Every structure is written in C-alpha cells, then in structure tokens.
Amino acid sequence: MLHKSKKRLSALSITGGAWLFSGMAYAGYEYNLNTPASTLTQEIFDLHMLTTVVGTIIMIIVTALIVYALFAFRQSKGAVADQEFHNGWFGRWAWALVPVLVLGIDLSIASSASHTLSSVESHDKADVTVKVIGSQWKWTYEYMDDDIKIVSNLKKLEPTDPLYLRDVDEPLVLPTDRRVRFLLTSTDVLHNWGIAEIVPKKINIPGYINETWTHITKEGTYRGQCYENCGTGHAFMPAVVTAVSPAKYEEWKAGKKAQQAQAAAEASADKEWTQAELMAKGQAVYTKNCLACHQATGLGLPGVFPALAGSKIATSTNPADHIAIVVKGKAGTAMAAWGAQLNDLDIAAVISYERNSWGNAAGIVQPKDIKAAR
C-alpha cells in the first residue's frame, strides 16, 4: 500500500509540474520590470539591471568557489584542513582585499543610485503641470496651465474583457518629448498614483502636495492603478495615460477647451429644462460618478453606501436637503462634495434622475436651484 501511495504521489507531482511549466501557464509569467517609456523610468530600470547583474555575478563566483572547495577538498580524497592558512600571503591579505573589493562595488552602485534618486526628486521647470487628485474612487486631473479638468472613472466592462478593471472612461492625455510635472494630493484618504512605464509612484496625501515628473519618449497607452489600499473601492481606481505627439496634444487641448467652454455656457443659461432632458443627462452623470457606490439599482451597498431608491432624501417634496448633500457632501462619510466637480446643470440633472428613478417620483430641480443653493 505504501509503495502504491508513493507511486500516486509521484504521478501527481509530475502532472502538476507539467501543468506549471506548460506554455499556457508560462505565457503570463514575467520576470523583469515593465519596459520603460520615459527618461526617468529608463534610469530607474538601468539601476535595477546594474544591481541585478552585479548581484548575479557575485552569486555565481561565490557559488562556484563553494562548489569547487566542496569537491576538490573533500575528506574522501584525503584533504586535511590547513591550520596555518592565516600565515600564507592569501590568508594575510584576503581579509583586507575582499572588503576593499566589496566596498568598491558598493560605491559604484551607490553613485548610480544617488544620481537616480536626485533625478526622481528633481524640480526643474516643466512644460506641462498636472495636479493629480485621488478620491474614493476616481482620479481628477487638473492641467494647471490650461484650466482643463478631467474626471477619470472606471470604465464598466465585463469580467471576460482583457481590460476589466484596467480601463477608464477618460484617460489622462500627455505629450511626448516634454517635461511633465505631477502634483499629487487627495480629497479624503491616502491614495497612490503611478504608471510603471513612465513615472514612479508617489503617495497622494490629503492636505499635502507630493511631486514627481516624467519625460515620455514613446507614444502609446500606459496603465497603472492606485497602489494604496484606500477602501472598499480600491480595485476600481485604474490610472490610464495616453501619450501623443506634441502636435496631437495641442489639437486635443484646443478641442477640450472648446468642449468645456460649451458645457459651461450651457450650464449657465437660464433655460428651463424638461424632465426628459434632465433624466437623460442625469443618467449619464449618475453612471459616471455615482454608480460605483449607489449601484445601478439605486439600492447602494448595505452597511456601506445608503440606498437612494425609496430613501427619505430622494423622495421628500422639498429637495433642499438632497441638493445640499450633493453640493457640499457629508462629513465623516464617503459622500464627496460635488459642488466643485460638477456644474449646476450636471448636479440638477443627477438629482432629478435620482428623484425620479427606481420607483421614486419626487419631481425635478433646475440649474437655477443649484446656483441659488451654492
């Protein structure tokens, strides 16, 4: 019986090993850092490779010496330990030469590391400055020199999609061959923004500004995420950067400014919007900004996020409290203050949508009502 059990165990081991090293299992297994696409990440990558190569060479030399000593001076060959080792020239000088050699290697690595660290903390003049604001659970990007603001939310995809939890509705657009400065902060808890190929990660701290930079060398789309456990929606904060040529960046910037100017003019107009118009626009705003917490059904997440369907605040005849909590947020909860992020029309639309969906029927509000409540 014992012999048969050993046979079964051996068969299972062989089968498991074959599966582990099969093409399918090996295909997604990578050993090195992401391929760098900026001058800064290239410098970090080169430092990583330097330390890896030096460490590997030292490991091979030491291992080879140990194996040789074990084989050449084994007891079965009659080897006798040299009791006078320290009296020979090697015994006398090895204690000095080996530490000097190791120190020389360490100093060469330390020199490169010091230069790389100085590069990471460099504060040279930038061509583009972007403020990266983390909040539960999205990124807001503000182009400080151009008065452009982007709110980047998780794109809803099926779990079978290759980009599930990795794509956003609006990526951060940056130019190549330009120095880009990032100012990192947060509105609520600790977040951590970074894109491995183009910029090292740094923590987004509420009430504090962290700084880093990049100089992208290759066009393309680069994906990162929030690297700080920021709450139940931590997995829903991918960071996506689209790097384009300087000419395409200027075209995008001009189009974005025109789009935002049109939206601002539309929101400030004294137009009376119909319920159908507000509901259509409100659904889009809700899907982009509110769905992750309050869910598509309006039932929220029990014990975490309150339901809107049938709730007192969304069904009362007086919408003042509903407007106040959307505009100003609620202290001590994950409810953000949307007054600084959305215009009057967007807030009026999403409140109207919440008050007339999932069985609610509490009437609509107009942009002028939001303006008066600010």
Short mmCIF file of C-alpha atoms in Angstrom, two decimals:
data_model
loop_
_atom_site.label_atom_id
_atom_site.label_comp_id
_atom_site.label_asym_id
_atom_site.label_seq_id
_atom_site.Cartn_x
_atom_site.Cartn_y
_atom_site.Cartn_z
CA MET A 1 0.00 0.00 0.00
CA LEU A 2 2.81 2.40 0.88
CA HIS A 3 4.51 1.65 -2.44
CA LYS A 4 1.26 2.40 -4.34
CA SER A 5 0.78 5.68 -2.42
CA LYS A 6 4.29 6.77 -3.35
CA LYS A 7 3.55 5.97 -6.98
CA ARG A 8 0.38 8.08 -6.91
CA LEU A 9 2.24 10.99 -5.26
CA SER A 10 4.98 10.80 -7.87
CA ALA A 11 2.41 10.81 -10.69
CA LEU A 12 0.64 13.82 -9.19
CA SER A 13 3.95 15.67 -8.85
CA ILE A 14 4.86 15.03 -12.47
CA THR A 15 1.39 16.09 -13.67
CA GLY A 16 1.47 19.27 -11.56
CA GLY A 17 4.96 20.13 -12.77
CA ALA A 18 3.95 19.61 -16.39
CA TRP A 19 0.98 21.96 -15.93
CA LEU A 20 3.09 24.58 -14.14
CA PHE A 21 5.68 24.73 -16.91
CA SER A 22 3.23 24.37 -19.79
CA GLY A 23 3.06 27.14 -22.40
CA MET A 24 -0.28 28.36 -21.09
CA ALA A 25 0.93 28.76 -17.51
CA TYR A 26 4.24 30.29 -18.54
CA ALA A 27 2.77 32.80 -21.02
CA GLY A 28 1.67 35.32 -18.38
CA TYR A 29 4.74 35.00 -16.15
CA GLU A 30 7.21 37.87 -16.45
CA TYR A 31 10.47 38.22 -14.56
CA ASN A 32 11.51 41.83 -15.08
CA LEU A 33 10.19 45.36 -14.60
CA ASN A 34 7.87 46.92 -17.19
CA THR A 35 9.62 48.20 -20.32
CA PRO A 36 10.42 51.88 -19.59
CA ALA A 37 8.93 54.59 -21.84
CA SER A 38 10.39 57.72 -20.23
CA THR A 39 13.84 59.04 -19.39
CA LEU A 40 13.23 58.75 -15.64
CA THR A 41 11.92 55.18 -15.66
CA GLN A 42 14.74 54.21 -18.05
CA GLU A 43 17.25 55.48 -15.47
CA ILE A 44 15.50 53.50 -12.72
CA PHE A 45 15.44 50.41 -14.96
CA ASP A 46 19.18 50.74 -15.72
CA LEU A 47 19.97 50.99 -11.98
CA HIS A 48 17.84 47.89 -11.36
CA MET A 49 19.70 45.99 -14.10
CA LEU A 50 23.09 47.12 -12.76
CA THR A 51 22.37 45.81 -9.26
CA THR A 52 20.87 42.61 -10.70
CA VAL A 53 23.90 41.90 -12.92
CA VAL A 54 26.41 42.68 -10.16
CA GLY A 55 24.49 40.56 -7.66
CA THR A 56 24.23 37.68 -10.14
CA ILE A 57 27.98 37.76 -10.91
CA ILE A 58 28.85 37.76 -7.21
CA MET A 59 26.41 34.89 -6.58
CA ILE A 60 27.92 32.83 -9.43
CA ILE A 61 31.52 33.43 -8.26
CA VAL A 62 30.77 32.63 -4.61
CA THR A 63 28.69 29.57 -5.50
CA ALA A 64 31.40 28.30 -7.88
CA LEU A 65 34.10 28.70 -5.22
CA ILE A 66 31.97 26.86 -2.65
CA VAL A 67 31.18 24.01 -5.05
CA TYR A 68 34.85 23.76 -6.10
CA ALA A 69 36.03 23.70 -2.47
CA LEU A 70 33.47 21.04 -1.54
CA PHE A 71 34.53 18.87 -4.48
CA ALA A 72 38.31 19.41 -4.53
CA PHE A 73 38.94 19.37 -0.80
CA ARG A 74 36.52 16.72 0.40
CA GLN A 75 37.53 14.27 3.11
CA SER A 76 37.12 11.23 0.85
CA LYS A 77 40.08 12.50 -1.20
CA GLY A 78 42.18 12.76 1.93
CA ALA A 79 42.08 16.56 2.22
CA VAL A 80 43.29 17.91 5.54
CA ALA A 81 42.32 21.34 6.87
CA ASP A 82 45.15 23.85 6.68
CA GLN A 83 45.74 25.09 10.22
CA GLU A 84 48.28 27.68 9.04
CA PHE A 85 46.02 29.38 6.43
CA HIS A 86 46.45 32.80 8.00
CA ASN A 87 50.23 32.59 7.64
CA GLY A 88 50.16 32.43 3.82
CA TRP A 89 50.03 35.54 1.63
CA PHE A 90 46.40 34.94 0.65
CA GLY A 91 45.36 34.36 4.22
CA ARG A 92 47.09 37.56 5.31
CA TRP A 93 45.74 39.81 2.54
CA ALA A 94 42.30 38.34 1.82
CA TRP A 95 40.83 39.96 4.95
CA ALA A 96 41.75 43.37 3.50
CA LEU A 97 41.36 42.79 -0.25
CA VAL A 98 37.89 41.23 -0.16
CA PRO A 99 36.25 44.06 1.88
CA VAL A 100 38.00 46.65 -0.33
CA LEU A 101 36.64 44.91 -3.44
CA VAL A 102 33.14 44.72 -2.00
CA LEU A 103 33.29 48.36 -0.90
CA GLY A 104 34.39 49.40 -4.39
CA ILE A 105 31.42 47.58 -5.93
CA ASP A 106 29.07 49.13 -3.36
CA LEU A 107 30.40 52.61 -4.07
CA SER A 108 29.87 52.20 -7.81
CA ILE A 109 26.26 51.13 -7.22
CA ALA A 110 25.75 53.88 -4.62
CA SER A 111 26.98 56.50 -7.09
CA SER A 112 24.43 55.41 -9.69
CA ALA A 113 21.69 55.14 -7.04
CA SER A 114 22.45 58.65 -5.74
CA HIS A 115 22.21 60.06 -9.27
CA THR A 116 18.90 58.27 -9.89
CA LEU A 117 17.46 59.46 -6.57
CA SER A 118 18.46 63.03 -7.46
CA SER A 119 16.66 62.62 -10.79
CA VAL A 120 13.49 61.36 -9.09
CA GLU A 121 13.49 64.36 -6.74
CA SER A 122 14.39 66.89 -9.45
CA HIS A 123 12.25 70.06 -9.55
CA ASP A 124 13.33 71.55 -12.87
CA LYS A 125 10.99 73.76 -14.88
CA ALA A 126 8.24 71.75 -16.59
CA ASP A 127 6.41 72.25 -19.89
CA VAL A 128 3.14 70.81 -18.54
CA THR A 129 1.92 70.70 -14.93
CA VAL A 130 -0.86 68.31 -13.93
CA LYS A 131 -2.47 68.13 -10.49
CA VAL A 132 -3.47 64.52 -9.74
CA ILE A 133 -6.25 64.34 -7.13
CA GLY A 134 -7.23 60.97 -5.70
CA SER A 135 -10.67 60.42 -4.20
CA GLN A 136 -12.85 57.43 -3.43
CA TRP A 137 -12.79 56.04 -6.09
CA LYS A 138 -11.62 58.01 -9.09
CA TRP A 139 -8.85 60.32 -10.29
CA THR A 140 -9.25 64.00 -11.10
CA TYR A 141 -6.63 65.61 -13.35
CA GLU A 142 -6.25 69.38 -13.48
CA TYR A 143 -4.00 70.93 -16.13
CA MET A 144 -2.70 73.86 -14.11
CA ASP A 145 -1.55 75.98 -17.08
CA ASP A 146 -4.61 75.48 -19.28
CA ASP A 147 -7.66 75.43 -16.97
CA ILE A 148 -8.65 71.93 -18.11
CA LYS A 149 -10.09 69.38 -15.70
CA ILE A 150 -10.71 65.69 -16.32
CA VAL A 151 -12.52 63.26 -14.03
CA SER A 152 -11.36 59.74 -14.80
CA ASN A 153 -13.64 56.90 -13.67
CA LEU A 154 -13.51 53.15 -14.04
CA LYS A 155 -14.98 52.01 -17.35
CA LYS A 156 -17.66 49.39 -16.87
CA LEU A 157 -16.58 46.22 -18.69
CA GLU A 158 -17.49 42.56 -18.49
CA PRO A 159 -15.18 40.36 -16.36
CA THR A 160 -14.22 38.47 -19.53
CA ASP A 161 -12.84 41.63 -21.15
CA PRO A 162 -8.99 41.79 -21.16
CA LEU A 163 -9.17 45.36 -19.80
CA TYR A 164 -11.62 44.57 -16.99
CA LEU A 165 -10.74 46.87 -14.02
CA ARG A 166 -7.91 48.33 -16.15
CA ASP A 167 -9.66 50.92 -18.34
CA VAL A 168 -11.26 54.31 -17.72
CA ASP A 169 -13.86 56.48 -19.40
CA GLU A 170 -11.42 59.37 -19.87
CA PRO A 171 -7.63 58.89 -19.75
CA LEU A 172 -5.00 61.49 -18.90
CA VAL A 173 -3.56 62.81 -22.17
CA LEU A 174 0.11 63.87 -22.15
CA PRO A 175 2.64 64.95 -24.80
CA THR A 176 5.83 63.05 -25.59
CA ASP A 177 9.23 64.78 -25.57
CA ARG A 178 8.04 67.30 -22.98
CA ARG A 179 8.78 67.51 -19.26
CA VAL A 180 5.56 66.90 -17.30
CA ARG A 181 5.28 67.79 -13.62
CA PHE A 182 2.77 65.99 -11.37
CA LEU A 183 1.40 67.50 -8.16
CA LEU A 184 -0.20 64.70 -6.13
CA THR A 185 -2.84 65.13 -3.44
CA SER A 186 -6.10 63.61 -2.17
CA THR A 187 -9.54 64.74 -1.04
CA ASP A 188 -10.21 62.01 1.53
CA VAL A 189 -7.81 59.14 2.35
CA LEU A 190 -4.34 58.04 1.23
CA HIS A 191 -4.13 57.11 -2.45
CA ASN A 192 -1.07 56.26 -4.56
CA TRP A 193 -0.88 57.21 -8.23
CA GLY A 194 1.71 55.77 -10.58
CA ILE A 195 2.31 54.32 -14.04
CA ALA A 196 5.20 51.85 -14.02
CA GLU A 197 6.37 52.51 -17.60
CA ILE A 198 6.52 56.31 -17.38
CA VAL A 199 6.54 57.62 -13.79
CA PRO A 200 7.41 56.26 -10.33
CA LYS A 201 4.53 56.09 -7.87
CA LYS A 202 4.12 58.55 -5.02
CA ILE A 203 1.51 58.76 -2.27
CA ASN A 204 -1.45 61.15 -2.59
CA ILE A 205 -1.89 62.62 0.90
CA PRO A 206 -4.93 64.74 1.96
CA GLY A 207 -3.90 68.35 2.62
CA TYR A 208 -0.37 67.80 1.28
CA ILE A 209 1.29 68.08 -2.13
CA ASN A 210 3.74 65.41 -3.32
CA GLU A 211 5.64 65.94 -6.54
CA THR A 212 7.13 63.82 -9.30
CA TRP A 213 7.72 64.18 -13.04
CA THR A 214 8.18 62.39 -16.36
CA HIS A 215 9.55 62.88 -19.85
CA ILE A 216 7.78 60.34 -22.06
CA THR A 217 9.75 59.07 -25.04
CA LYS A 218 7.22 56.79 -26.74
CA GLU A 219 3.62 57.33 -27.82
CA GLY A 220 1.10 54.82 -26.53
CA THR A 221 -1.34 53.94 -23.77
CA TYR A 222 0.07 53.16 -20.34
CA ARG A 223 -1.87 51.66 -17.43
CA GLY A 224 -1.40 51.86 -13.69
CA GLN A 225 -3.63 51.94 -10.64
CA CYS A 226 -3.97 53.14 -7.08
CA TYR A 227 -1.21 51.38 -5.14
CA GLU A 228 -2.56 52.30 -1.69
CA ASN A 229 -5.38 50.33 -0.05
CA CYS A 230 -7.89 53.19 0.01
CA GLY A 231 -11.11 51.38 0.94
CA THR A 232 -13.71 49.02 -0.46
CA GLY A 233 -13.46 50.54 -3.95
CA HIS A 234 -9.66 50.32 -4.12
CA ALA A 235 -9.81 47.93 -7.10
CA PHE A 236 -11.91 50.42 -9.07
CA MET A 237 -9.20 53.10 -9.47
CA PRO A 238 -7.16 52.31 -12.59
CA ALA A 239 -4.93 55.10 -13.91
CA VAL A 240 -4.57 55.38 -17.69
CA VAL A 241 -2.26 57.73 -19.61
CA THR A 242 -2.41 58.28 -23.37
CA ALA A 243 0.86 59.71 -24.66
CA VAL A 244 0.64 61.52 -28.01
CA SER A 245 2.92 63.71 -30.10
CA PRO A 246 3.16 67.42 -29.14
CA ALA A 247 1.12 68.39 -32.23
CA LYS A 248 -1.69 65.94 -31.39
CA TYR A 249 -1.59 67.12 -27.77
CA GLU A 250 -2.16 70.73 -28.83
CA GLU A 251 -5.11 69.62 -31.00
CA TRP A 252 -6.61 67.65 -28.10
CA LYS A 253 -6.12 70.59 -25.74
CA ALA A 254 -7.88 73.03 -28.08
CA GLY A 255 -10.80 70.63 -28.53
CA LYS A 256 -11.08 70.03 -24.79
CA LYS A 257 -11.14 73.75 -24.01
CA ALA A 258 -13.88 74.32 -26.58
CA GLN A 259 -15.89 71.41 -25.19
CA GLN A 260 -15.60 72.68 -21.60
CA ALA A 261 -16.48 76.25 -22.64
CA GLN A 262 -19.61 74.99 -24.40
CA ALA A 263 -20.63 72.93 -21.35
CA ALA A 264 -20.10 75.93 -19.04
CA ALA A 265 -22.19 78.19 -21.29
CA GLU A 266 -24.96 75.60 -21.45
CA ALA A 267 -24.96 75.17 -17.67
CA SER A 268 -25.15 78.92 -17.01
CA ALA A 269 -28.04 79.55 -19.39
CA ASP A 270 -31.40 80.44 -17.81
CA LYS A 271 -33.12 77.63 -19.66
CA GLU A 272 -35.95 75.63 -18.15
CA TRP A 273 -35.08 72.00 -18.83
CA THR A 274 -37.74 69.36 -19.36
CA GLN A 275 -37.86 66.25 -17.19
CA ALA A 276 -36.91 64.07 -20.17
CA GLU A 277 -33.82 66.20 -20.87
CA LEU A 278 -32.74 66.19 -17.23
CA MET A 279 -33.31 62.44 -16.88
CA ALA A 280 -31.23 61.64 -19.96
CA LYS A 281 -28.35 63.85 -18.85
CA GLY A 282 -28.71 62.80 -15.22
CA GLN A 283 -28.40 59.12 -16.06
CA ALA A 284 -25.07 59.78 -17.80
CA VAL A 285 -23.78 61.79 -14.81
CA TYR A 286 -25.00 59.14 -12.35
CA THR A 287 -23.38 56.29 -14.32
CA LYS A 288 -20.06 58.12 -14.41
CA ASN A 289 -19.90 59.42 -10.85
CA CYS A 290 -22.40 57.70 -8.56
CA LEU A 291 -23.00 54.18 -9.80
CA ALA A 292 -19.96 52.59 -8.12
CA CYS A 293 -21.33 53.45 -4.67
CA HIS A 294 -25.11 53.61 -5.04
CA GLN A 295 -25.30 50.88 -7.73
CA ALA A 296 -27.33 50.76 -10.95
CA THR A 297 -30.38 49.64 -8.96
CA GLY A 298 -30.16 52.60 -6.57
CA LEU A 299 -30.03 50.14 -3.66
CA GLY A 300 -26.46 51.00 -2.64
CA LEU A 301 -24.34 48.55 -0.67
CA PRO A 302 -25.99 47.63 2.67
CA GLY A 303 -23.91 48.79 5.60
CA VAL A 304 -21.53 50.74 3.35
CA PHE A 305 -23.42 53.04 0.96
CA PRO A 306 -27.05 54.08 1.51
CA ALA A 307 -29.83 53.27 -0.92
CA LEU A 308 -31.43 56.05 -2.96
CA ALA A 309 -34.43 54.00 -4.06
CA GLY A 310 -37.24 54.89 -1.67
CA SER A 311 -34.91 56.93 0.58
CA LYS A 312 -36.23 59.88 2.53
CA ILE A 313 -33.77 62.33 0.99
CA ALA A 314 -34.64 61.37 -2.59
CA THR A 315 -38.42 61.25 -2.14
CA SER A 316 -39.14 64.30 0.03
CA THR A 317 -41.20 67.06 -1.53
CA ASN A 318 -38.54 69.63 -0.59
CA PRO A 319 -35.28 68.92 -2.48
CA ALA A 320 -33.16 71.29 -0.31
CA ASP A 321 -31.50 68.51 1.70
CA HIS A 322 -30.86 66.48 -1.43
CA ILE A 323 -29.22 69.45 -3.14
CA ALA A 324 -27.15 70.29 -0.04
CA ILE A 325 -25.65 66.81 0.35
CA VAL A 326 -24.74 66.55 -3.34
CA VAL A 327 -23.21 70.05 -3.48
CA LYS A 328 -21.44 70.04 -0.10
CA GLY A 329 -21.00 66.33 0.66
CA LYS A 330 -21.34 64.83 4.11
CA ALA A 331 -18.59 64.95 6.73
CA GLY A 332 -17.46 61.62 8.14
CA THR A 333 -18.72 59.62 5.15
CA ALA A 334 -17.52 58.73 1.67
CA MET A 335 -20.02 61.19 0.17
CA ALA A 336 -17.88 63.71 -1.70
CA ALA A 337 -18.74 67.37 -2.24
CA TRP A 338 -19.68 67.51 -5.91
CA GLY A 339 -20.17 71.27 -6.00
CA ALA A 340 -16.57 71.87 -7.05
CA GLN A 341 -16.52 68.99 -9.55
CA LEU A 342 -19.81 69.34 -11.44
CA ASN A 343 -21.56 72.37 -12.91
CA ASP A 344 -25.10 73.45 -11.99
CA LEU A 345 -26.68 71.62 -14.92
CA ASP A 346 -24.96 68.32 -14.15
CA ILE A 347 -25.94 68.48 -10.47
CA ALA A 348 -29.54 69.43 -11.30
CA ALA A 349 -29.70 66.58 -13.80
CA VAL A 350 -28.32 63.89 -11.50
CA ILE A 351 -30.57 64.97 -8.61
CA SER A 352 -33.59 64.92 -10.93
CA TYR A 353 -32.57 61.45 -12.09
CA GLU A 354 -32.22 60.16 -8.52
CA ARG A 355 -35.61 61.65 -7.54
CA ASN A 356 -37.41 60.01 -10.46
CA SER A 357 -35.82 56.56 -10.80
CA TRP A 358 -36.26 53.14 -9.12
CA GLY A 359 -39.86 53.95 -8.18
CA ASN A 360 -39.08 57.46 -6.86
CA ALA A 361 -41.34 60.24 -8.18
CA ALA A 362 -40.38 63.45 -6.38
CA GLY A 363 -40.15 65.96 -9.24
CA ILE A 364 -37.19 67.71 -10.85
CA VAL A 365 -34.83 70.56 -9.99
CA GLN A 366 -33.41 73.19 -12.35
CA PRO A 367 -29.84 74.54 -12.65
CA LYS A 368 -31.02 77.84 -11.14
CA ASP A 369 -31.98 75.93 -7.96
CA ILE A 370 -28.41 74.63 -7.66
CA LYS A 371 -26.99 78.08 -8.31
CA ALA A 372 -29.12 79.53 -5.52
CA ALA A 373 -28.04 76.81 -3.09
CA ARG A 374 -24.30 77.22 -3.62
#
